[in-house]
PDB file of C-alpha atoms in Angstrom:
ATOM      1  CA  MET A   1      -0.168  -0.067   0.024  1.00 44.00           C
ATOM      2  CA  GLU A   2       1.558   3.288  -0.911  1.00 48.00           C
ATOM      3  CA  ASP A   3       0.780   6.532   1.100  1.00 49.00           C
ATOM      4  CA  TYR A   4      -0.056   9.752  -0.331  1.00 50.00           C
ATOM      5  CA  GLU A   5       1.527  13.073   0.754  1.00 50.00           C
ATOM      6  CA  LEU A   6      -0.647  15.982  -0.777  1.00 51.00           C
ATOM      7  CA  GLN A   7       0.230  19.344  -0.936  1.00 50.00           C
ATOM      8  CA  THR A   8      -2.747  22.093  -0.411  1.00 50.00           C
ATOM      9  CA  GLU A   9      -3.021  25.110  -2.412  1.00 53.00           C
ATOM     10  CA  GLN A  10      -5.866  27.828  -1.995  1.00 51.00           C
ATOM     11  CA  VAL A  11      -8.476  28.767  -4.315  1.00 52.00           C
ATOM     12  CA  GLN A  12     -10.217  31.900  -3.313  1.00 50.00           C
ATOM     13  CA  ALA A  13     -12.381  34.879  -4.355  1.00 46.00           C
ATOM     14  CA  PRO A  14     -10.858  38.070  -3.976  1.00 45.00           C
ATOM     15  CA  ASP A  15     -11.747  39.849  -0.582  1.00 49.00           C
ATOM     16  CA  THR A  16     -13.438  36.869   1.138  1.00 47.00           C
ATOM     17  CA  ALA A  17     -13.157  35.502   4.697  1.00 50.00           C
ATOM     18  CA  ASP A  18     -11.534  32.387   5.594  1.00 56.00           C
ATOM     19  CA  ASP A  19     -14.523  30.793   7.088  1.00 67.00           C
ATOM     20  CA  THR A  20     -15.814  29.944   3.567  1.00 80.00           C
ATOM     21  CA  LEU A  21     -12.963  27.867   2.734  1.00 85.00           C
ATOM     22  CA  CYS A  22     -13.272  24.087   2.639  1.00 91.00           C
ATOM     23  CA  LYS A  23     -10.794  21.591   1.866  1.00 93.00           C
ATOM     24  CA  TYR A  24     -11.036  19.294  -1.405  1.00 93.00           C
ATOM     25  CA  LEU A  25      -9.320  16.466  -2.456  1.00 96.00           C
ATOM     26  CA  LEU A  26      -8.909  16.701  -6.357  1.00 96.00           C
ATOM     27  CA  PHE A  27      -8.947  13.490  -8.569  1.00 96.00           C
ATOM     28  CA  ARG A  28      -9.371  12.338 -12.149  1.00 93.00           C
ATOM     29  CA  SER A  29     -11.793  10.044 -13.820  1.00 90.00           C
ATOM     30  CA  ASP A  30     -11.083   9.826 -17.584  1.00 85.00           C
ATOM     31  CA  ALA A  31     -10.625  13.708 -18.639  1.00 85.00           C
ATOM     32  CA  LEU A  32     -12.825  14.941 -15.773  1.00 91.00           C
ATOM     33  CA  LEU A  33     -11.443  16.744 -12.759  1.00 94.00           C
ATOM     34  CA  PHE A  34     -13.270  16.074  -9.547  1.00 94.00           C
ATOM     35  CA  GLY A  35     -13.092  17.498  -6.013  1.00 95.00           C
ATOM     36  CA  ALA A  36     -14.445  15.655  -3.193  1.00 95.00           C
ATOM     37  CA  ALA A  37     -15.033  17.362   0.249  1.00 94.00           C
ATOM     38  CA  ALA A  38     -12.481  16.337   2.563  1.00 94.00           C
ATOM     39  CA  ASP A  39     -14.722  15.871   5.443  1.00 94.00           C
ATOM     40  CA  TYR A  40     -15.725  12.662   3.751  1.00 96.00           C
ATOM     41  CA  VAL A  41     -12.285  11.386   2.783  1.00 96.00           C
ATOM     42  CA  VAL A  42     -10.826   8.750   5.332  1.00 96.00           C
ATOM     43  CA  GLU A  43      -7.833   7.791   3.356  1.00 96.00           C
ATOM     44  CA  ILE A  44      -6.284   7.007  -0.150  1.00 96.00           C
ATOM     45  CA  ILE A  45      -5.018   3.461  -0.757  1.00 96.00           C
ATOM     46  CA  THR A  46      -3.314   1.884  -3.971  1.00 94.00           C
ATOM     47  CA  ASN A  47      -2.531  -1.549  -5.078  1.00 90.00           C
ATOM     48  CA  HIS A  48      -5.192  -3.246  -2.839  1.00 93.00           C
ATOM     49  CA  PRO A  49      -6.885  -6.628  -4.234  1.00 93.00           C
ATOM     50  CA  ILE A  50     -10.586  -6.190  -5.038  1.00 95.00           C
ATOM     51  CA  THR A  51     -12.753  -9.286  -4.638  1.00 96.00           C
ATOM     52  CA  PRO A  52     -15.423  -9.575  -7.146  1.00 94.00           C
ATOM     53  CA  ILE A  53     -18.968 -10.310  -5.788  1.00 94.00           C
ATOM     54  CA  PRO A  54     -22.043 -11.482  -7.561  1.00 94.00           C
ATOM     55  CA  LEU A  55     -25.504 -10.020  -8.113  1.00 94.00           C
ATOM     56  CA  VAL A  56     -24.514  -6.483  -7.460  1.00 92.00           C
ATOM     57  CA  PRO A  57     -24.920  -3.365  -9.714  1.00 91.00           C
ATOM     58  CA  SER A  58     -22.496  -3.242 -12.754  1.00 89.00           C
ATOM     59  CA  TYR A  59     -20.610  -0.318 -10.900  1.00 91.00           C
ATOM     60  CA  VAL A  60     -19.659  -2.192  -7.859  1.00 93.00           C
ATOM     61  CA  CYS A  61     -16.599  -3.843  -8.788  1.00 92.00           C
ATOM     62  CA  GLY A  62     -16.333  -5.816  -5.279  1.00 95.00           C
ATOM     63  CA  ILE A  63     -15.073  -5.373  -1.776  1.00 96.00           C
ATOM     64  CA  ILE A  64     -11.911  -4.830  -0.006  1.00 96.00           C
ATOM     65  CA  ASN A  65     -10.884  -6.138   3.567  1.00 96.00           C
ATOM     66  CA  LEU A  66      -8.961  -3.079   5.041  1.00 95.00           C
ATOM     67  CA  ARG A  67      -7.655  -3.941   8.231  1.00 93.00           C
ATOM     68  CA  GLY A  68     -10.687  -6.081   9.253  1.00 94.00           C
ATOM     69  CA  GLN A  69     -13.280  -3.843   7.736  1.00 95.00           C
ATOM     70  CA  ILE A  70     -15.155  -5.036   4.538  1.00 96.00           C
ATOM     71  CA  ILE A  71     -15.682  -2.034   2.269  1.00 97.00           C
ATOM     72  CA  PRO A  72     -17.578  -2.107  -0.943  1.00 96.00           C
ATOM     73  CA  ILE A  73     -15.871  -0.460  -4.109  1.00 96.00           C
ATOM     74  CA  VAL A  74     -17.640   1.502  -6.621  1.00 94.00           C
ATOM     75  CA  ASP A  75     -16.060   2.584 -10.059  1.00 93.00           C
ATOM     76  CA  ILE A  76     -16.935   5.884 -10.861  1.00 89.00           C
ATOM     77  CA  ARG A  77     -15.958   5.447 -14.519  1.00 90.00           C
ATOM     78  CA  ILE A  78     -18.912   2.887 -14.901  1.00 89.00           C
ATOM     79  CA  MET A  79     -21.328   5.083 -12.762  1.00 87.00           C
ATOM     80  CA  LEU A  80     -20.494   7.978 -15.169  1.00 82.00           C
ATOM     81  CA  GLY A  81     -21.025   5.951 -18.471  1.00 84.00           C
ATOM     82  CA  GLN A  82     -17.081   5.996 -19.182  1.00 84.00           C
ATOM     83  CA  MET A  83     -15.352   2.725 -20.179  1.00 84.00           C
ATOM     84  CA  PRO A  84     -13.641   0.910 -17.123  1.00 81.00           C
ATOM     85  CA  THR A  85      -9.812   0.660 -16.958  1.00 82.00           C
ATOM     86  CA  ASN A  86      -7.167  -1.033 -15.038  1.00 81.00           C
ATOM     87  CA  ARG A  87      -6.835   1.408 -12.098  1.00 81.00           C
ATOM     88  CA  ASP A  88      -5.635   0.612  -8.539  1.00 84.00           C
ATOM     89  CA  CYS A  89      -6.235   4.135  -6.638  1.00 94.00           C
ATOM     90  CA  ILE A  90      -9.136   3.738  -4.359  1.00 96.00           C
ATOM     91  CA  ILE A  91     -10.468   6.973  -2.248  1.00 97.00           C
ATOM     92  CA  ILE A  92     -11.961   5.452   1.121  1.00 97.00           C
ATOM     93  CA  LEU A  93     -14.855   7.780   1.799  1.00 96.00           C
ATOM     94  CA  THR A  94     -17.315   7.614   5.121  1.00 95.00           C
ATOM     95  CA  ILE A  95     -20.965   8.607   4.245  1.00 93.00           C
ATOM     96  CA  ASN A  96     -23.420   8.729   6.737  1.00 90.00           C
ATOM     97  CA  GLY A  97     -21.152   6.342   8.871  1.00 91.00           C
ATOM     98  CA  MET A  98     -20.671   3.660   6.172  1.00 93.00           C
ATOM     99  CA  LEU A  99     -17.322   3.493   4.347  1.00 96.00           C
ATOM    100  CA  VAL A 100     -17.236   3.192   0.792  1.00 96.00           C
ATOM    101  CA  GLY A 101     -14.192   3.031  -1.718  1.00 96.00           C
ATOM    102  CA  VAL A 102     -14.330   4.934  -4.761  1.00 95.00           C
ATOM    103  CA  LEU A 103     -11.965   3.627  -7.730  1.00 95.00           C
ATOM    104  CA  VAL A 104     -10.432   6.418  -9.704  1.00 94.00           C
ATOM    105  CA  ASP A 105      -7.972   7.144 -12.240  1.00 93.00           C
ATOM    106  CA  THR A 106      -5.485   9.246 -10.045  1.00 93.00           C
ATOM    107  CA  VAL A 107      -5.277  11.414  -7.051  1.00 95.00           C
ATOM    108  CA  LEU A 108      -3.929  14.836  -7.609  1.00 94.00           C
ATOM    109  CA  ARG A 109      -3.800  17.236  -4.585  1.00 93.00           C
ATOM    110  CA  MET A 110      -5.795  18.858  -1.657  1.00 94.00           C
ATOM    111  CA  ILE A 111      -7.040  22.546  -2.233  1.00 91.00           C
ATOM    112  CA  ASP A 112      -8.681  25.147  -0.204  1.00 91.00           C
ATOM    113  CA  LEU A 113     -11.509  26.232  -1.934  1.00 88.00           C
ATOM    114  CA  ASP A 114     -13.500  29.269  -1.139  1.00 87.00           C
ATOM    115  CA  THR A 115     -17.122  27.855  -1.291  1.00 82.00           C
ATOM    116  CA  ALA A 116     -18.460  31.164  -2.755  1.00 83.00           C
ATOM    117  CA  THR A 117     -16.515  30.045  -6.190  1.00 84.00           C
ATOM    118  CA  LEU A 118     -18.849  27.147  -6.673  1.00 83.00           C
ATOM    119  CA  CYS A 119     -21.615  27.413  -9.020  1.00 83.00           C
ATOM    120  CA  MET A 120     -24.566  24.964  -9.542  1.00 79.00           C
ATOM    121  CA  SER A 121     -24.202  22.253 -12.066  1.00 68.00           C
ATOM    122  CA  PRO A 122     -26.314  23.487 -14.992  1.00 64.00           C
ATOM    123  CA  ALA A 123     -27.592  19.996 -15.839  1.00 61.00           C
ATOM    124  CA  LYS A 124     -27.999  18.447 -12.287  1.00 55.00           C
ATOM    125  CA  GLU A 125     -30.562  15.755 -13.464  1.00 50.00           C
ATOM    126  CA  HIS A 126     -28.006  14.567 -15.822  1.00 48.00           C
ATOM    127  CA  GLN A 127     -25.043  14.686 -13.362  1.00 65.00           C
ATOM    128  CA  ARG A 128     -25.988  12.378 -10.887  1.00 73.00           C
ATOM    129  CA  LEU A 129     -22.651  12.749  -8.808  1.00 83.00           C
ATOM    130  CA  VAL A 130     -21.993  16.403  -9.369  1.00 87.00           C
ATOM    131  CA  SER A 131     -23.311  18.903  -7.081  1.00 86.00           C
ATOM    132  CA  GLY A 132     -21.324  21.975  -8.646  1.00 87.00           C
ATOM    133  CA  MET A 133     -18.436  23.295 -10.206  1.00 90.00           C
ATOM    134  CA  CYS A 134     -15.811  26.004 -10.319  1.00 89.00           C
ATOM    135  CA  SER A 135     -12.738  27.352 -12.347  1.00 87.00           C
ATOM    136  CA  LEU A 136      -9.343  26.735 -10.716  1.00 89.00           C
ATOM    137  CA  PRO A 137      -6.557  29.153 -11.221  1.00 85.00           C
ATOM    138  CA  ASP A 138      -4.774  26.826 -13.556  1.00 86.00           C
ATOM    139  CA  GLY A 139      -7.937  27.343 -15.900  1.00 87.00           C
ATOM    140  CA  GLU A 140      -9.426  23.809 -15.530  1.00 91.00           C
ATOM    141  CA  THR A 141     -12.862  23.269 -14.146  1.00 91.00           C
ATOM    142  CA  MET A 142     -13.529  21.173 -11.254  1.00 92.00           C
ATOM    143  CA  LEU A 143     -16.710  19.225 -10.766  1.00 91.00           C
ATOM    144  CA  GLU A 144     -17.815  19.006  -7.182  1.00 91.00           C
ATOM    145  CA  PHE A 145     -18.267  15.222  -6.363  1.00 91.00           C
ATOM    146  CA  ASP A 146     -21.420  14.626  -4.484  1.00 89.00           C
ATOM    147  CA  CYS A 147     -20.226  12.236  -1.792  1.00 89.00           C
ATOM    148  CA  ALA A 148     -23.635  12.213   0.083  1.00 85.00           C
ATOM    149  CA  ASN A 149     -25.573  11.306  -3.011  1.00 83.00           C
ATOM    150  CA  LEU A 150     -23.043   8.285  -4.051  1.00 82.00           C
ATOM    151  CA  LEU A 151     -25.148   5.901  -1.802  1.00 77.00           C
ATOM    152  CA  THR A 152     -28.492   6.501  -3.546  1.00 75.00           C
ATOM    153  CA  GLN A 153     -27.319   5.841  -6.890  1.00 60.00           C
ATOM    154  CA  ALA A 154     -29.103   2.480  -7.718  1.00 47.00           C
TER     155      ALA A 154
END
């Protein structure tokens, strides 16, 4: 298992207070850049064997045993209608007291994001896992990953 050491950068609107800053973990799935609120993130793991299980939705790629806890793993690519690939980066999230792993292409970094810079997603009904978006200083657009909605996507 490989540990990640992430640097944090600030993305802040001019003349705003620090009380509107929230930490986000940036990750990629295909060409999309997502940010997950750090409050949900437990840890990031790599090279962990995933055990397939039968009779589950196609986006559930299996389970892992992480220090004695059984954690379901969902493939964000399949949930978003993308082609699955061989990846080994898993973000472990805690959602309503339940641990769930999200298989992603790569984890990039942590950022401090001013929540005032977030805009609502224009096509919310089509973006089941996106609750907002914003532009980052490097010109990329970050999609806010809706962690709370992840478990309701059946």
